[in-house]
Coordinates of C-alpha atoms in Angstrom, one line a residue:
Chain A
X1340 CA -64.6 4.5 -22.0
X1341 CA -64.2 3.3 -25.7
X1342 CA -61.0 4.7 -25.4
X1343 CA -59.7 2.8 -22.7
X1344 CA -60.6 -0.8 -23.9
X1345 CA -58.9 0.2 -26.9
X1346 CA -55.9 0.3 -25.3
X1347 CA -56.7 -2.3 -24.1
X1348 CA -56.7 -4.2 -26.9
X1349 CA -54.4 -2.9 -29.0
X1350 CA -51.3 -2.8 -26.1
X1351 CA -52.0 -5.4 -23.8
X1352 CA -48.7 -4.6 -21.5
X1353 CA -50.0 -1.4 -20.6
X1354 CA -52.2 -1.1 -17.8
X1355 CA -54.6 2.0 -16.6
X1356 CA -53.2 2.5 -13.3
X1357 CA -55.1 5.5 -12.4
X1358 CA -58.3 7.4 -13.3
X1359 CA -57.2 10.6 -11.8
X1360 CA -55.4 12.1 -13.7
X1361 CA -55.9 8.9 -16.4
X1362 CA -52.7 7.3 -16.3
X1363 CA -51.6 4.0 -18.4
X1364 CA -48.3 2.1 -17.4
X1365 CA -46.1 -1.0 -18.6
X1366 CA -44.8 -2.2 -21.4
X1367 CA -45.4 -1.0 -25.4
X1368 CA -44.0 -3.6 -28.1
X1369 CA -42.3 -2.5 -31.1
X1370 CA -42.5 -5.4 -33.7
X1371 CA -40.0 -3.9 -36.1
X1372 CA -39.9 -6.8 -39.1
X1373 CA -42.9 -7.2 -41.3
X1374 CA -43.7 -10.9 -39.4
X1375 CA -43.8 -9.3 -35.8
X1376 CA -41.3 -11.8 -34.7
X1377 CA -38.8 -9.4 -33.9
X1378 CA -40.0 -7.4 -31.5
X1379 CA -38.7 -4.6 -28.6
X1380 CA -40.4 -3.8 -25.6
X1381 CA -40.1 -0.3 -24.1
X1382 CA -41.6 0.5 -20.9
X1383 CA -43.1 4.0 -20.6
X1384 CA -46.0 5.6 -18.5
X1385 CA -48.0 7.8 -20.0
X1386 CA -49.8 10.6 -17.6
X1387 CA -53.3 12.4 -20.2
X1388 CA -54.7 14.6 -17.3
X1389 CA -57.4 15.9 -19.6
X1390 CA -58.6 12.1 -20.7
X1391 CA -60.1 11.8 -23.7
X1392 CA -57.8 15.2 -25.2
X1393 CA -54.1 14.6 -25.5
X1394 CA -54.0 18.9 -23.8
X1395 CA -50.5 18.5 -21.2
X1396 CA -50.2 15.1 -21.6
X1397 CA -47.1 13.8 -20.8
X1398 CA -45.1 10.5 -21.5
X1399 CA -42.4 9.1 -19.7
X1400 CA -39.7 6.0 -20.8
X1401 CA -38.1 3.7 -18.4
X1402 CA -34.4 4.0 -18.0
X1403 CA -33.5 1.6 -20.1
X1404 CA -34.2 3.6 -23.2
X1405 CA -31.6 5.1 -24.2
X1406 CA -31.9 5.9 -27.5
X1407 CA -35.7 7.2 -27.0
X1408 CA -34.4 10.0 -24.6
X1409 CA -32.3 11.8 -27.8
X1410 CA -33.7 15.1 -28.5
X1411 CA -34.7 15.0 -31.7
X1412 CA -36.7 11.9 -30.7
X1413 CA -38.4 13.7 -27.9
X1414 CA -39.6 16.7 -30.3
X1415 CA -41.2 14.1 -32.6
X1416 CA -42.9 12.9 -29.2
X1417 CA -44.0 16.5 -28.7
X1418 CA -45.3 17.1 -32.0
X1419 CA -47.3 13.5 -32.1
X1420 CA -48.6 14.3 -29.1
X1421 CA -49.9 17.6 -30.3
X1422 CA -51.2 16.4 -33.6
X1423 CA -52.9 13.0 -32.3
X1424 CA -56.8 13.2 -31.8
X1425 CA -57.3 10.0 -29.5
X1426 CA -55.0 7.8 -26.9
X1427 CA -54.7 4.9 -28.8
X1428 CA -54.1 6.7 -32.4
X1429 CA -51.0 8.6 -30.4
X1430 CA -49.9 5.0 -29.0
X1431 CA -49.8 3.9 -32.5
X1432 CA -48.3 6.2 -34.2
X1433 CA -45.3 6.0 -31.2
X1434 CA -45.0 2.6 -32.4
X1435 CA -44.4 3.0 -35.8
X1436 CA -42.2 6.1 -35.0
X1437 CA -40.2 3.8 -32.6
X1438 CA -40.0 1.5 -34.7
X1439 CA -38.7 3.2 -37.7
X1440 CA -35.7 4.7 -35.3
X1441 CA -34.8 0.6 -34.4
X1442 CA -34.8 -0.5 -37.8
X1443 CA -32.2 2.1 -38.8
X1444 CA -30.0 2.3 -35.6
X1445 CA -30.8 -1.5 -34.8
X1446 CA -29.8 -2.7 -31.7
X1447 CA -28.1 0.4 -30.1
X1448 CA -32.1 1.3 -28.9
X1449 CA -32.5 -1.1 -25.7
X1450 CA -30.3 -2.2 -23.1
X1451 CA -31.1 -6.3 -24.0
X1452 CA -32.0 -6.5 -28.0
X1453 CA -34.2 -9.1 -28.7
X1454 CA -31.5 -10.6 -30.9
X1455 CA -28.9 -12.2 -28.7
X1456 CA -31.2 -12.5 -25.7
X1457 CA -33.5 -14.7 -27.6
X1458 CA -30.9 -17.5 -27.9
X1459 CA -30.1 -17.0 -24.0
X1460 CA -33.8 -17.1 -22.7
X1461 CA -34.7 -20.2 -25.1
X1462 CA -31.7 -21.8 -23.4
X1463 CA -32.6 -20.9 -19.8
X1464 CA -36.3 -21.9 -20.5
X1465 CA -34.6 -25.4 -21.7
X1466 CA -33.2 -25.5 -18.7
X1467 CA -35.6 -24.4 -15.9
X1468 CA -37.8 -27.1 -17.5
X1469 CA -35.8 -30.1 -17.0
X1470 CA -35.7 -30.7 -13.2
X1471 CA -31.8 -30.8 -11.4
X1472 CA -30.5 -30.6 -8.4
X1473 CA -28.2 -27.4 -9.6
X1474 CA -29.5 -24.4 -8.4
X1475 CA -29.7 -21.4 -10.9
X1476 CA -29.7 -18.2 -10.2
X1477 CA -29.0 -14.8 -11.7
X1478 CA -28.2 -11.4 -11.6
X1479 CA -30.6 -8.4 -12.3
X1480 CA -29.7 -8.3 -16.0
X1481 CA -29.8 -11.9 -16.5
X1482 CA -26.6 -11.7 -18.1
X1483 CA -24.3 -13.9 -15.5
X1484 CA -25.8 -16.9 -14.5
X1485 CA -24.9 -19.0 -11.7
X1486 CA -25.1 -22.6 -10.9
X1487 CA -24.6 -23.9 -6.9
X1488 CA -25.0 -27.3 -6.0
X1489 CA -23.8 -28.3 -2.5
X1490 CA -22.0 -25.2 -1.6
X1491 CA -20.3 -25.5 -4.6
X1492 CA -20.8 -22.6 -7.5
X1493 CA -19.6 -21.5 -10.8
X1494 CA -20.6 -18.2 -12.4
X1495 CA -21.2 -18.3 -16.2
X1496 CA -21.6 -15.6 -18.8
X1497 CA -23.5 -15.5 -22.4
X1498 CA -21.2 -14.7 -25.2
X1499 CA -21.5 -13.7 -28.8
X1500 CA -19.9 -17.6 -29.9
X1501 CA -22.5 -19.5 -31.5
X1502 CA -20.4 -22.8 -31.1
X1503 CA -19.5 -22.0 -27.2
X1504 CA -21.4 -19.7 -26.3
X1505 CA -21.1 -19.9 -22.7
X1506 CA -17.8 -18.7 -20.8
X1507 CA -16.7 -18.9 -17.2
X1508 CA -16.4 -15.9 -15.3
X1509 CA -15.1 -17.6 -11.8
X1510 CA -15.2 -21.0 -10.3
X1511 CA -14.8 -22.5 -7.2
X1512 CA -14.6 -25.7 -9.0
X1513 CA -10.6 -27.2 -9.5
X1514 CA -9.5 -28.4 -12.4
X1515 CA -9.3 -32.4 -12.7
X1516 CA -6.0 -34.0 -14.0
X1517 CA -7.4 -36.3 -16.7
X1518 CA -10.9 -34.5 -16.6
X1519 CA -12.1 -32.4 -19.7
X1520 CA -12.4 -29.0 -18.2
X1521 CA -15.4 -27.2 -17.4
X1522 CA -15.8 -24.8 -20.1
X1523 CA -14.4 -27.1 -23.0
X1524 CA -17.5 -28.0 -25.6
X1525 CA -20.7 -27.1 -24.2
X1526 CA -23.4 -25.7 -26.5
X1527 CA -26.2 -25.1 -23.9
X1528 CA -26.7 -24.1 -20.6
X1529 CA -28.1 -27.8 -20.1
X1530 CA -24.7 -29.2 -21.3
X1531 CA -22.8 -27.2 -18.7
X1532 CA -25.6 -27.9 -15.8
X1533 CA -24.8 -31.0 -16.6
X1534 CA -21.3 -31.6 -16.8
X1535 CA -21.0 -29.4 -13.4
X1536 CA -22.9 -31.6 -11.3
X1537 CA -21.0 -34.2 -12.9
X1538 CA -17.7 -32.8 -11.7
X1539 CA -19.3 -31.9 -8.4
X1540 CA -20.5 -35.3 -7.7
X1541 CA -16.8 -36.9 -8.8
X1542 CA -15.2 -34.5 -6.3
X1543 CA -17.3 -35.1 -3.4
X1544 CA -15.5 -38.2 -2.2
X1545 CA -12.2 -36.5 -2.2
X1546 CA -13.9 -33.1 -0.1
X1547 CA -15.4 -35.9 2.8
X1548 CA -11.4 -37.1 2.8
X1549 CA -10.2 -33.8 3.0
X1550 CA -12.9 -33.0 5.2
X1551 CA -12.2 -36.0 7.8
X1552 CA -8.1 -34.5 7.6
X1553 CA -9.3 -31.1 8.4
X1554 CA -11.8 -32.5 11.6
X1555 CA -9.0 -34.4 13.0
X1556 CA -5.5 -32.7 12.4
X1557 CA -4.0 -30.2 13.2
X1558 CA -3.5 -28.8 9.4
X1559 CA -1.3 -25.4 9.2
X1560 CA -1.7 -25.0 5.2
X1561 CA -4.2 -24.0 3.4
X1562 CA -5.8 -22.0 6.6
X1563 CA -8.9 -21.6 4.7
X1564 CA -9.1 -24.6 2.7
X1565 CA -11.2 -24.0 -0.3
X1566 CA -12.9 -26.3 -2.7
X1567 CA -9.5 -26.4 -5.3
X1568 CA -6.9 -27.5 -2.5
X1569 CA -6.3 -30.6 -2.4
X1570 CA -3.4 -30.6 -0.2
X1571 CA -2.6 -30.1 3.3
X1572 CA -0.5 -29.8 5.5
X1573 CA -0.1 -31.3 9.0
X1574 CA 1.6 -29.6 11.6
X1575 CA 3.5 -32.8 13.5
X1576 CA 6.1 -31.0 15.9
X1577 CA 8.1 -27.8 16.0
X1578 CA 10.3 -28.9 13.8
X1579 CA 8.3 -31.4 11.4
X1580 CA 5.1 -30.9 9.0
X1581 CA 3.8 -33.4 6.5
X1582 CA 2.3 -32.1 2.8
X1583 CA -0.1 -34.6 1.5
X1584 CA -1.5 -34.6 -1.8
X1585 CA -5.0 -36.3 -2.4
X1586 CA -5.6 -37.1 -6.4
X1587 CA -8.6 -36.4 -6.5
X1588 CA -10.1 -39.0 -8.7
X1589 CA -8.7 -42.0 -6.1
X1590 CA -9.6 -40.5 -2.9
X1591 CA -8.7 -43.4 -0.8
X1592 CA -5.3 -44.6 -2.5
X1593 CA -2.3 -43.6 -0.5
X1594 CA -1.8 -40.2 -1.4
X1595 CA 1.4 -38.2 -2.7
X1596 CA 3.5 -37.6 0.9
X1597 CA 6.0 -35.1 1.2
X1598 CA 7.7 -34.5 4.9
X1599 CA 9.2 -30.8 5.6
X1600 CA 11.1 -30.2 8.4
X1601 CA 14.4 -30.4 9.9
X1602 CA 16.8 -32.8 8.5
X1603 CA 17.6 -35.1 11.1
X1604 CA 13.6 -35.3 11.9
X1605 CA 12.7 -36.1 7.6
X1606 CA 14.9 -38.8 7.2
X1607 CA 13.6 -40.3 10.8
X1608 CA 10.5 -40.0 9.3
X1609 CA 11.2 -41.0 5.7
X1610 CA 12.4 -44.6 7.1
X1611 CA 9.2 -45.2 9.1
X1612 CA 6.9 -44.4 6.5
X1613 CA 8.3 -46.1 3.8
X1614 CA 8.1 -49.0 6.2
X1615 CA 4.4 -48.5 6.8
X1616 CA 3.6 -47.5 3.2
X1617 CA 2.6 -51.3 2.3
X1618 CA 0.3 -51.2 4.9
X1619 CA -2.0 -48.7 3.5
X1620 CA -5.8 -50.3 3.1
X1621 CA -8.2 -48.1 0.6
X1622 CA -10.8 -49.9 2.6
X1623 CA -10.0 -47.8 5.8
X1624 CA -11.0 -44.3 6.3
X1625 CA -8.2 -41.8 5.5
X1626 CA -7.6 -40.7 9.5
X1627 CA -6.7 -44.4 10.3
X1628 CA -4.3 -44.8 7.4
X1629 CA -2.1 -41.4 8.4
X1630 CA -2.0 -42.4 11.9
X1631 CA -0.7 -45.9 10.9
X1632 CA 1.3 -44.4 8.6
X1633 CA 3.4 -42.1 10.8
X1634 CA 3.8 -44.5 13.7
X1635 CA 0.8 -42.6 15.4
X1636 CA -1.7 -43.4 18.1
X1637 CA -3.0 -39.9 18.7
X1638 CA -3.1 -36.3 16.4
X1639 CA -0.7 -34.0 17.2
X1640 CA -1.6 -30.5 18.8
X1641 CA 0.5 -27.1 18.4
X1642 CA 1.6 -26.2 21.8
X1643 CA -0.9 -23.9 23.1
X1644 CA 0.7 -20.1 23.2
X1645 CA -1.3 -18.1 25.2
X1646 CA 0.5 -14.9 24.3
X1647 CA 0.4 -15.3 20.4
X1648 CA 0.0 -12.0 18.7
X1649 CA -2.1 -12.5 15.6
X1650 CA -0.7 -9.0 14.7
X1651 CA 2.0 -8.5 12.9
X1652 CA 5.7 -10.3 13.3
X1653 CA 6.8 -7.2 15.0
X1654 CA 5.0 -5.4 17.9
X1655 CA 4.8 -1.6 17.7
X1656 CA 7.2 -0.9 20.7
X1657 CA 9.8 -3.2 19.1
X1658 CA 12.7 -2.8 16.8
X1659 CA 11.8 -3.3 13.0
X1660 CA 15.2 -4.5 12.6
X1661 CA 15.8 -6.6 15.1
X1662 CA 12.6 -7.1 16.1
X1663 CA 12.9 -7.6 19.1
X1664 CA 12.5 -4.8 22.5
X1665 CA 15.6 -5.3 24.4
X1666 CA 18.9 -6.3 22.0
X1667 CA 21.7 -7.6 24.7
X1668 CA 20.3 -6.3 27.4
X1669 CA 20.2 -2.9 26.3
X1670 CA 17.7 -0.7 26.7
X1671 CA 14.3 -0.7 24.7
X1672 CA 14.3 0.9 21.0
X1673 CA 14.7 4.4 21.7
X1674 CA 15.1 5.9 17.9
X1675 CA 12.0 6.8 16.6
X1676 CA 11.1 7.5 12.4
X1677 CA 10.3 11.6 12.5
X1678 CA 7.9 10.5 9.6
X1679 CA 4.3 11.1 11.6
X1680 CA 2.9 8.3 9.1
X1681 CA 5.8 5.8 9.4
X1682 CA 6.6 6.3 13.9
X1683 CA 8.6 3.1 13.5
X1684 CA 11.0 2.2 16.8
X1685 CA 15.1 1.3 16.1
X1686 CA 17.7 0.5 18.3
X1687 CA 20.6 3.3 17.5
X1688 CA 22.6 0.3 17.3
X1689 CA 20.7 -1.6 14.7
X1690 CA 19.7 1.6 12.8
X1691 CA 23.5 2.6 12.5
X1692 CA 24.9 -0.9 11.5
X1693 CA 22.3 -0.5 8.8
X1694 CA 22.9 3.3 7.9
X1695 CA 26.6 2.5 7.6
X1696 CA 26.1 -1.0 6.0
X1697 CA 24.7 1.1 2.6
X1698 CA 27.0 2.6 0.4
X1699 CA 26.7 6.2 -0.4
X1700 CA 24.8 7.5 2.5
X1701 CA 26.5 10.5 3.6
X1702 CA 28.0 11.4 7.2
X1703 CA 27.7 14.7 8.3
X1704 CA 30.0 15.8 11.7
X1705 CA 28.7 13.1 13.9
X1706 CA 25.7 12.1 12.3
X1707 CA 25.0 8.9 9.4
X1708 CA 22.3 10.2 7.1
X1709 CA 19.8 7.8 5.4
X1710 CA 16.6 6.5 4.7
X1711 CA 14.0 4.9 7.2
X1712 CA 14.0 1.1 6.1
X1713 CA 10.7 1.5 7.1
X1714 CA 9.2 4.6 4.9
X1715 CA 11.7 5.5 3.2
X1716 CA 12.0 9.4 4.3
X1717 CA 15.2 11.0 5.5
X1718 CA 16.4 9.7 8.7
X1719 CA 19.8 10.0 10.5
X1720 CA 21.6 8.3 13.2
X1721 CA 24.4 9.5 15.9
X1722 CA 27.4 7.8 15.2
X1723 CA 29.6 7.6 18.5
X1724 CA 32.9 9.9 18.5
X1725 CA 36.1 8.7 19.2
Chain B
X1034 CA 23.6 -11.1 17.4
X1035 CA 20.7 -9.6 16.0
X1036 CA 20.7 -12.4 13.4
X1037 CA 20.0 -15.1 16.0
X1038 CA 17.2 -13.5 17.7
X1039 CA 15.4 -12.6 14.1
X1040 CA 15.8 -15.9 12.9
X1041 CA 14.3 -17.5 15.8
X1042 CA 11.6 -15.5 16.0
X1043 CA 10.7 -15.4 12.2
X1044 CA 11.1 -19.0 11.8
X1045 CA 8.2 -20.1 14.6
X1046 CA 5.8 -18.0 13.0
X1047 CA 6.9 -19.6 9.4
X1048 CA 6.0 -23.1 11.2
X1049 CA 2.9 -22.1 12.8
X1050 CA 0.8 -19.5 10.8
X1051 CA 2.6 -20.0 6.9
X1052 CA 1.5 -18.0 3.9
X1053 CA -0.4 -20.3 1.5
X1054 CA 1.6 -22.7 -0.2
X1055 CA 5.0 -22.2 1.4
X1056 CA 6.8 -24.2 4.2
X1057 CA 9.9 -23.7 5.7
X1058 CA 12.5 -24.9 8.3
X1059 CA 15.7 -25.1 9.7
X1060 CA 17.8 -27.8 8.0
X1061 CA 19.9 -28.2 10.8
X1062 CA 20.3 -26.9 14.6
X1063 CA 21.9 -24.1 13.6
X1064 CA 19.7 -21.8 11.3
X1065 CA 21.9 -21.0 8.9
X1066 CA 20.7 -22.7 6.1
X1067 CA 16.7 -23.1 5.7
X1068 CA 14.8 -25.3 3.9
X1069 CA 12.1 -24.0 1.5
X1070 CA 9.1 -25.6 -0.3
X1071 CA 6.7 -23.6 -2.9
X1072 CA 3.7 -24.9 -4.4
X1073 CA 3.6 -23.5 -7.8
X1074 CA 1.1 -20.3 -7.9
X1075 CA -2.4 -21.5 -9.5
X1076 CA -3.2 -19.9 -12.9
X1077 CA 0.5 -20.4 -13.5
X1078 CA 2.1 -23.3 -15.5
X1079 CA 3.9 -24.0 -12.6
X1080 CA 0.6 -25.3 -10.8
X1081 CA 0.4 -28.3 -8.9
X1082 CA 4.5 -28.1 -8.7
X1083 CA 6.4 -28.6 -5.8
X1084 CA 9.8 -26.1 -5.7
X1085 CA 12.5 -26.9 -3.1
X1086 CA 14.5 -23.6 -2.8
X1087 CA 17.5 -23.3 -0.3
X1088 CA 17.8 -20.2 1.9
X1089 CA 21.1 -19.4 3.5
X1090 CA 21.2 -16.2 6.4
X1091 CA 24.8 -14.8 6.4
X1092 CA 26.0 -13.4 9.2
X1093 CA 25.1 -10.3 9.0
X1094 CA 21.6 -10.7 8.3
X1095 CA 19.3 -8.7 8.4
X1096 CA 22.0 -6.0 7.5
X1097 CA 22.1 -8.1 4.2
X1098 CA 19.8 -10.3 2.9
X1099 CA 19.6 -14.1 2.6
X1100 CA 20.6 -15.6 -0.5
X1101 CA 17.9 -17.9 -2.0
X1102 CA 18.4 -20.5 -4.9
X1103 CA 16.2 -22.9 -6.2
X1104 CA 17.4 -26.3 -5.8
X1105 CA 14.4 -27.9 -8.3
X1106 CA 14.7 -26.9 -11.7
X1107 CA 12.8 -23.7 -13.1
X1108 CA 11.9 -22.9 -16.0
X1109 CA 11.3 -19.0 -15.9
X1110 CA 12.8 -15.8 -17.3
X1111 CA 14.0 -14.7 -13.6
X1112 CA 15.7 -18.0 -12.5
X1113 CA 18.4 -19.4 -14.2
X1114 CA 20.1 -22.8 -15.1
X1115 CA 21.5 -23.1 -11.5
X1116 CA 18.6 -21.8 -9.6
X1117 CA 19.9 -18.1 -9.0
X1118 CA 16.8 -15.5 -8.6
X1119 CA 17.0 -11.8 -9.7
X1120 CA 14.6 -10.0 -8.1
X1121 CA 15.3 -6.7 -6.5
X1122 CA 14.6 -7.4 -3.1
X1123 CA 17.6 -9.9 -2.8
X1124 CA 20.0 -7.1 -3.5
X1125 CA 21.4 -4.2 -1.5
X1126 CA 21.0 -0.9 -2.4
X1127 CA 21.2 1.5 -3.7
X1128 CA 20.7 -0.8 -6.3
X1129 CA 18.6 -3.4 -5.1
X1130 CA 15.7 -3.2 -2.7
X1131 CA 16.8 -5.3 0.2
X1132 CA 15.6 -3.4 3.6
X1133 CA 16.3 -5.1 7.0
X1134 CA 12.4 -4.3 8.0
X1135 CA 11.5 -7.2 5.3
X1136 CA 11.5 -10.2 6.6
X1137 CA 11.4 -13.7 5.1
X1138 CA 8.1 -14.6 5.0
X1139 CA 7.9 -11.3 2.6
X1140 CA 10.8 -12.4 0.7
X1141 CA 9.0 -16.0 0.0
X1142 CA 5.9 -14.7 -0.6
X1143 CA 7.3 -12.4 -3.0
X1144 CA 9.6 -15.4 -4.8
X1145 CA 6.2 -16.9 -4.9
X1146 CA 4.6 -14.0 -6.8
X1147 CA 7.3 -13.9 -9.0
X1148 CA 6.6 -17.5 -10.1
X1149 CA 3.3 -16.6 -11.1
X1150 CA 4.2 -13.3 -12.2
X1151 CA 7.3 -12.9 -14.5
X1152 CA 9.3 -9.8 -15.1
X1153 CA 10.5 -10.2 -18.3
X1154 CA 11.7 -6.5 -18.1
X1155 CA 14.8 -7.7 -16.0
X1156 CA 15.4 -10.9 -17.0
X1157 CA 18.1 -13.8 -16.2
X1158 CA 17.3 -15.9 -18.6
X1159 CA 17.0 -13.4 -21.9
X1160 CA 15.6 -16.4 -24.6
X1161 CA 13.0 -17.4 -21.7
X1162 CA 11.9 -13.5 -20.9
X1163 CA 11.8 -13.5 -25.3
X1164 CA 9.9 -16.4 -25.6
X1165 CA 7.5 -14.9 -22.8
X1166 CA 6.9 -11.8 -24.6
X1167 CA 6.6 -13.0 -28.2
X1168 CA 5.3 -16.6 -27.7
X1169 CA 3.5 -16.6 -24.4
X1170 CA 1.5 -19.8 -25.4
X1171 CA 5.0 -21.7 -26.2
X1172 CA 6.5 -20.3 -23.4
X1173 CA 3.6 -21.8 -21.0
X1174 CA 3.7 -25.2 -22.6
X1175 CA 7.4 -25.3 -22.1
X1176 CA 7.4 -24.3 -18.4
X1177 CA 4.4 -27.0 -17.9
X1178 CA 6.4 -29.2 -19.1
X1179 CA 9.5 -28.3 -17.2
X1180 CA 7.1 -28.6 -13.9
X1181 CA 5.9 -31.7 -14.6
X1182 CA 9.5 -33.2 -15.4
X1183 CA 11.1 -31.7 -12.4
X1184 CA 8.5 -30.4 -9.4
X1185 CA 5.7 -33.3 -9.7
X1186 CA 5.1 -36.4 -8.3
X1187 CA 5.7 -39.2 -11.2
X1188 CA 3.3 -41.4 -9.8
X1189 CA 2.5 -44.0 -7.1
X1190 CA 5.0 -45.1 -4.3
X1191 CA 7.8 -42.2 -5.5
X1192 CA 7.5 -41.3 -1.5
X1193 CA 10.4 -39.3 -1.2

């Protein structure tokens, strides 16, 4: 058992999983400068059925390898193998092989050289050290790093850039007028921790706003609001909507107010609100201020449609033209695409006005020949004789 | 007569389930002429911009399409001095790409895109589309500042 605490002691990341057949597994450093600061790690298991002799042994490398699985590399393996008298003199002698292969195709050997993810994990040590609210968390290959706090998150990315070297890949997090953005001079993952939850915790008042707008009206745009919009708009009759704009950094001033609608309604509107526009209190919550504001004592509601069709603006048995079924109490769309994929419905009437509405297409006896302003195939129309 | 059912129809769903960033209306009873806003697309210089656009239905729609201008200033290799839009779905063919199966809510979302997305192959404007390809950095700053001069609140109490 010499052997085995030799190993031991020598390659502390490999364990002996197994006895039968003797079996060591884990990790086997490469130091590959003369100070052993530089080091790889490769993972391999290493199966020596006829423990202490090297007879069929056989060694395997993780996936990450890739270098290690090149052919000529793998003879060399062979022929160690074969020449090596004991378990630990083999493991040794892999190293130094290994590591000669590193030092003269550096960094092309493992998937994550010690080189540039030394800087990364010092900095995400630095960080998982100093307590925040910001949550962290990563992907498998620690390469994209991201940072939630309060349903909030930004996804980051290590890059070469010594002076920035941390980049955005996506955020849910808007741009502030008059704010240094997110990704502008940060030199650590600390700095940008930092400067997130600071943008998180500026924007939280103008959310609760947009929030309290969202609980109480009826808003028709954005449908899904997301963490960036900071307008909505508020669905006040048929004809009549109002866009407001929060800024974000003054929450509770009067913010930017834009009615759309028919005219007669905007400028009925326009009068009353510029009337009511003194009388806005930042002291008041947002929902009392619009009502107030518009003359209002309760939030409007859509009229409920019971036979809305969340499908598309035209049903399948309709006309894509007109759509519409009946067109002047004529009968239902009877002209149907040949195209199996396209099927669409016309009225002869409306396909014809358009058949004949398009310069070039051809007539042949008493047919219009075209193209289905649906698909685009070949499609033709009866034109009436007179 | 088709025209008057379309429109109808096309314009309550525009007032109860709008794409993203886009509103419109009649201006009037008669819905002939439409009102239009567009938020400028984000990622675009024109972000945080407010575009009034006018959209008038001739007759014969949807045989032909509707004309649409911008009414606010734009500064983009597709839209000119006086607010006119190429793009190929406002044209008839065989030339253009108009089809009376498109309806507006396409045609405004795709203005929209076009915003965001310039086609500097096809261009109104030709020193814009240059300036887009050659300069795009220049290009950007200029159409920023263009937005902010023409489609943004100034400040406080400019309720309009």
């Amino acid at each position: 058992m010499d052997g085995v605490s030799e190993v031991l002691r020598w390659h502390p990341g490999l364990a002996l999983v197994s006895e039968s057949p003797f079996t060591w597994d884990g990790l086997l450093n490469i130091p590959w400068d003369i100070g052993g600061n530089q080091c790889t790690r490769i993972r391999i298991k290493f199966i020596v059925p006829e423990y202490p002799y090297l007879n069929d042994a056989k060694l395997y490398f993780g996936p990450d390898v890739t270098l290690l699985h090149h052919r000529k590399f793998d003879a060399t393996v062979q022929s160690l193998l074969r020449s090596a008298s004991t378990v630990s003199s083999f493991l040794r002698q892999l190293q130094m092989h290994a590591c000669h292969i590193i030092k003269t195709k550096s960094g092309i050997c493992h998937g994550t050289t010690a080189h540039t993810g030394k800087g990364m994990l010092d900095d995400l040590k630095n960080a998982l050290n100093t307590p925040s609210d910001v949550q962290l968390s990563s992907n498998s290959n620690l390469d994209l790093i991201k940072l939630t706090l309060k349903d909030v998150s930004i996804v980051i990315r290590r890059n070469s850039n010594s002076i920035n070297p941390w980049e955005i890949v996506t955020s849910y997090l808007p741009e502030i007028p008059g704010v240094e953005p997110l990704g502008k001079n940060v030199s650590s993952l600390l700095d940008i921790r930092k400067k997130f939850q600071m943008h998180v915790q500026l924007l939280e008042k103008t959310w609760h706003t947009l929030f309290l707008i969202d609980r109480n009206f009826h808003v028709i745009d954005p449908l899904e609001p997301k963490h960036h919009h900071f307008y909505r708009r508020i669905y006040l009759s048929q004809i009549l909507s109002v866009l407001i704009t929060i800024d974000p950094l003054h929450p509770n001033e009067h913010p930017h107010i834009k009615l759309m609608g028919c005219n007669t309604e905007t400028e009925k509107y326009t009068e009353i609100i510029s009337k009511n526009l003194e009388n806005w209190d930042p002291e008041n919550d947002i929902i009392q201020n619009l009502l107030s504001l518009l003359n209002l004592t309760e939030f409007p509601q859509p009229p409920i449609d019971d036979n809305k069709d969340k499908g598309g603006i035209v049903n399948d048995d309709e006309c894509c033209i007109c759509f519409s079924y009946e067109l002047d109490n004529e009968q239902a769309p009877e002209k149907i695409c040949d195209n199996r994929k396209c099927k669409r419905r016309f009225h002869t009437l409306c396909l014809r006005t358009w058949l004949q509405g398009v310069a070039g297409n051809e007539i042949v006896f008493d047919h219009i020949c075209g193209k289905c302003p649906n698909c685009g195939e070949n499609i033709s129309c009866s034109i009436p004789c007179y | 007569m088709q025209k008057a059912s379309r429109i109808k129809k096309e314009l309550a769903r525009l007032v109860e389930d709008p794409p993203e960033g886009i509103s419109c209306y009649a201006k009037a009873d008669k819905m002939d002429v439409l009102s239009v806003s567009i938020m400028g697309p984000n990622n675009s210089p024109y972000n945080g911009g407010l575009f009034q656009l006018e959209v008038e239905i001739p007759d014969n729609y949807p045989f032909e399409p509707p004309r649409i201008k911008f009414l606010t200033p734009v500064y983009h290799p597709n839209i000119d001095n006086s607010g006119r839009i190429c793009m190929d779905l406002l044209k008839m063919p065989p030339k253009g790409g108009w089809k009376p199966t498109i309806n507006l809510e396409n045609l405004l979302t795709a203005v929209q895109h076009l915003l965001g997305n310039p086609n500097p192959d096809d261009p109104l404007m030709t020193e814009i589309a240059e300036e887009y390809c050659i300069n795009k950095a220049e290009f950007e700053r200029k159409a920023r500042q263009s937005t902010y001069k023409n489609a943004k609140k100034k400040r406080k109490n400019d309720f309009e």
